Short mmCIF file of C-alpha atoms and ligand atoms in Angstrom, two decimals:
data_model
loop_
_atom_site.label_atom_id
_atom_site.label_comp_id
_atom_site.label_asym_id
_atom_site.label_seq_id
_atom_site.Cartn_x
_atom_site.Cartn_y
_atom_site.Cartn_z
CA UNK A 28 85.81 -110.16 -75.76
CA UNK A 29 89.26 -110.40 -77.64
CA UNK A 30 88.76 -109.88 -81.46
CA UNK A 31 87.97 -112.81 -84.28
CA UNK A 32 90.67 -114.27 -85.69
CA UNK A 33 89.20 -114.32 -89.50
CA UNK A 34 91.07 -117.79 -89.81
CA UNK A 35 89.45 -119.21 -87.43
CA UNK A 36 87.57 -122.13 -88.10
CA UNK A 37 86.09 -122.01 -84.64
CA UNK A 38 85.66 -118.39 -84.85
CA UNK A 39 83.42 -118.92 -88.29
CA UNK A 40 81.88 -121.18 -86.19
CA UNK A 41 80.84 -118.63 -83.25
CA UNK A 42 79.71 -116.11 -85.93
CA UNK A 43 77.41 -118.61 -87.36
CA UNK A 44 79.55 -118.25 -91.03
CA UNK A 45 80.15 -122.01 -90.96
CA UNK A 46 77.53 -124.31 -89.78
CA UNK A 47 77.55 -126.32 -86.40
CA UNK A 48 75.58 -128.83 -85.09
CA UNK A 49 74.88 -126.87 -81.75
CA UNK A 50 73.99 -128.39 -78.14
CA UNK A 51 73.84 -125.84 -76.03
CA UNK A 52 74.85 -122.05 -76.03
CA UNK A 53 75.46 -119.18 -73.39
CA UNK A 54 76.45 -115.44 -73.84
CA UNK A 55 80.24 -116.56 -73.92
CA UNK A 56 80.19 -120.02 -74.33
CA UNK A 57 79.14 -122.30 -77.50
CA UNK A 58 78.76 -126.27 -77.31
CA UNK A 59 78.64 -128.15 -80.33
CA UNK A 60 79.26 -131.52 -82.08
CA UNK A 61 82.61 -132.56 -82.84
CA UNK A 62 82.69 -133.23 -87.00
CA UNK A 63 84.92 -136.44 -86.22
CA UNK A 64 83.17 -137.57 -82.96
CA UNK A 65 85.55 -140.38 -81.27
CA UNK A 66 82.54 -141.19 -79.23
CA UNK A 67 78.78 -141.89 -78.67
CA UNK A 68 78.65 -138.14 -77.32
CA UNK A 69 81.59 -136.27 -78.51
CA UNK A 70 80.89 -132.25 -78.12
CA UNK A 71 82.71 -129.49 -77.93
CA UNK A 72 82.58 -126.63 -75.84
CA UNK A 73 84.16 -123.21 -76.61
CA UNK A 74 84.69 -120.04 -75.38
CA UNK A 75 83.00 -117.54 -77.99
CA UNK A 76 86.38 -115.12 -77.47
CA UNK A 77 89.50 -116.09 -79.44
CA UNK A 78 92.72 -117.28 -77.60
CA UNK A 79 94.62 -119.94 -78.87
CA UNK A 80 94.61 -122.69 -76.33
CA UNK A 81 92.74 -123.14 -72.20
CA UNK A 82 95.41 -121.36 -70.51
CA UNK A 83 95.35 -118.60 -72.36
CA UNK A 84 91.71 -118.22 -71.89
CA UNK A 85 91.90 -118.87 -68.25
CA UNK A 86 94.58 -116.40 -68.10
CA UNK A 87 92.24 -113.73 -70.05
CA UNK A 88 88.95 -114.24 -68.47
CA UNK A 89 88.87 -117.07 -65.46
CA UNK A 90 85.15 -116.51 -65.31
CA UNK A 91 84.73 -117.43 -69.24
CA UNK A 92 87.08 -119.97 -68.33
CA UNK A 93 85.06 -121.73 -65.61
CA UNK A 94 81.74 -121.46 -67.58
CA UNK A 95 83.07 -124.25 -69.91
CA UNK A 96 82.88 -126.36 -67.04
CA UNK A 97 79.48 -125.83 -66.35
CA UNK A 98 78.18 -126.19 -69.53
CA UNK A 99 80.08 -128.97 -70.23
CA UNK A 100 78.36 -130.66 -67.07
CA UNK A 101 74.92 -129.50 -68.80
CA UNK A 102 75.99 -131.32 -71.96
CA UNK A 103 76.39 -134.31 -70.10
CA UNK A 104 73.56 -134.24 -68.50
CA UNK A 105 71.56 -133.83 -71.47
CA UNK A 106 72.81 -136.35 -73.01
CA UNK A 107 72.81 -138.52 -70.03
CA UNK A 108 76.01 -139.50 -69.61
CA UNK A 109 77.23 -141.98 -66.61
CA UNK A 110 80.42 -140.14 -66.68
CA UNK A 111 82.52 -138.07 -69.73
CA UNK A 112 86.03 -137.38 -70.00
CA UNK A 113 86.62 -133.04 -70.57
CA UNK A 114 89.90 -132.89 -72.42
CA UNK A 115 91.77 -130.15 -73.37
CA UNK A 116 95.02 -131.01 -76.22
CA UNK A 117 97.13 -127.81 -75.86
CA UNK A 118 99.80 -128.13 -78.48
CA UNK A 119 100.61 -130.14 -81.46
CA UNK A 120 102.73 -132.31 -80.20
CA UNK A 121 99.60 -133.87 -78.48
CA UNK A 122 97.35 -133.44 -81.13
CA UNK A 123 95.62 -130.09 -81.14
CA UNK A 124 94.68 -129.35 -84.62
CA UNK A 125 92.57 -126.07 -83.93
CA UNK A 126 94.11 -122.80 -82.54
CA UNK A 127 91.03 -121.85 -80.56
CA UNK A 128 90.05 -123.17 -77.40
CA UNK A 129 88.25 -126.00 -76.57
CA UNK A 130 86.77 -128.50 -74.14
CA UNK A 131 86.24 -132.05 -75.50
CA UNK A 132 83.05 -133.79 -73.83
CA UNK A 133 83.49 -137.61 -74.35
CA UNK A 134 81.14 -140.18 -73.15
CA UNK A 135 78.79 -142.25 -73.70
CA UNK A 136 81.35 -145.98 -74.46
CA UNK A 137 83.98 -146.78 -72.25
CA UNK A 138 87.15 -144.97 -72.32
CA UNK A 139 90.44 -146.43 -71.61
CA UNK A 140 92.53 -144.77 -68.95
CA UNK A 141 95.89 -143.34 -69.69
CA UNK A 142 94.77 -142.20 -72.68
CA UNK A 143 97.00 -143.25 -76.21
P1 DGP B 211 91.96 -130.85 -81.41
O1 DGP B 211 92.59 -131.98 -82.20
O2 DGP B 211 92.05 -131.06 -79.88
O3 DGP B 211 92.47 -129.50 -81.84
O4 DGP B 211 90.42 -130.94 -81.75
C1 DGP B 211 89.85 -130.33 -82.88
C2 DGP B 211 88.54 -131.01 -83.12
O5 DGP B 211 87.78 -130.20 -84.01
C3 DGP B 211 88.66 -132.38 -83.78
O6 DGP B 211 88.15 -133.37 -82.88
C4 DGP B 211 87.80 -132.30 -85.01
C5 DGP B 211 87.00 -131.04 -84.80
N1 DGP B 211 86.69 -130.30 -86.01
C6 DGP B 211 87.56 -129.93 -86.98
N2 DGP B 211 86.92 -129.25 -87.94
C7 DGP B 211 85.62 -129.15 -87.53
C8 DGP B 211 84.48 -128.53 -88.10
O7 DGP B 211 84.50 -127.91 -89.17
N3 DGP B 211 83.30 -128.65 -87.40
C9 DGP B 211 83.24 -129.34 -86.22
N4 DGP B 211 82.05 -129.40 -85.63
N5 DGP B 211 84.30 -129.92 -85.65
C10 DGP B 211 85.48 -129.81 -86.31
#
């Protein structure tokens, strides 16, 4: 697993220094409530490993990588979702504000498609 980043926010989340509202967990993954959810169900699901955005982390461990997937379909489940929307902003020109990885889970209202 690549190293915490000790500015992190996520990271402080994964070690448990900063508290989350947590869903569902796995020995590399951690799923947990979005602070600002934009939805009914709004989690989100992260790799425990630091790397900045999904294609790094797909790049650095594919099977890490694909086990967001998975538990994001658990997350759904549990929450019984019809259907979610798994989003991934890479970059700040479309509105990624946190430097670590992560899968939104949306559901649970309807969702507009293309998104704004
Ligand atoms: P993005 O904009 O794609 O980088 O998404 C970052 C999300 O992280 C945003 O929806 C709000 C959420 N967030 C920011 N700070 C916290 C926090 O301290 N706890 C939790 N649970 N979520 C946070």
């Amino acid at each position: 697993m690549s190293a915490a980043d000790p500015d992190c926010l996520f990271c402080k989340i994964v070690a448990g220094e900063i508290p989350g509202d947590t869903v569902r967990e796995t020995d590399r993954v951690l799923a947990f409530r979005d602070v600002n959810p934009q939805a009914p169900t709004h989690v989100l699901v992260v790799p425990k490993a630091h790397h900045e955005n999904a294609a790094a982390s797909a790049a650095a461990d594919p099977d890490g990588f694909a086990e967001l997937f998975t538990v994001a379909a658990a997350v759904a489940r549990d929450e019984g979702l019809p259907g979610h929307r798994a989003v991934f902003n890479t970059g700040a020109a479309v509105g990624q504000t946190v430097f670590h990885t992560h899968l939104h889970v949306i559901g649970g209202r309807d969702l507009a498609w293309p998104p704004g």
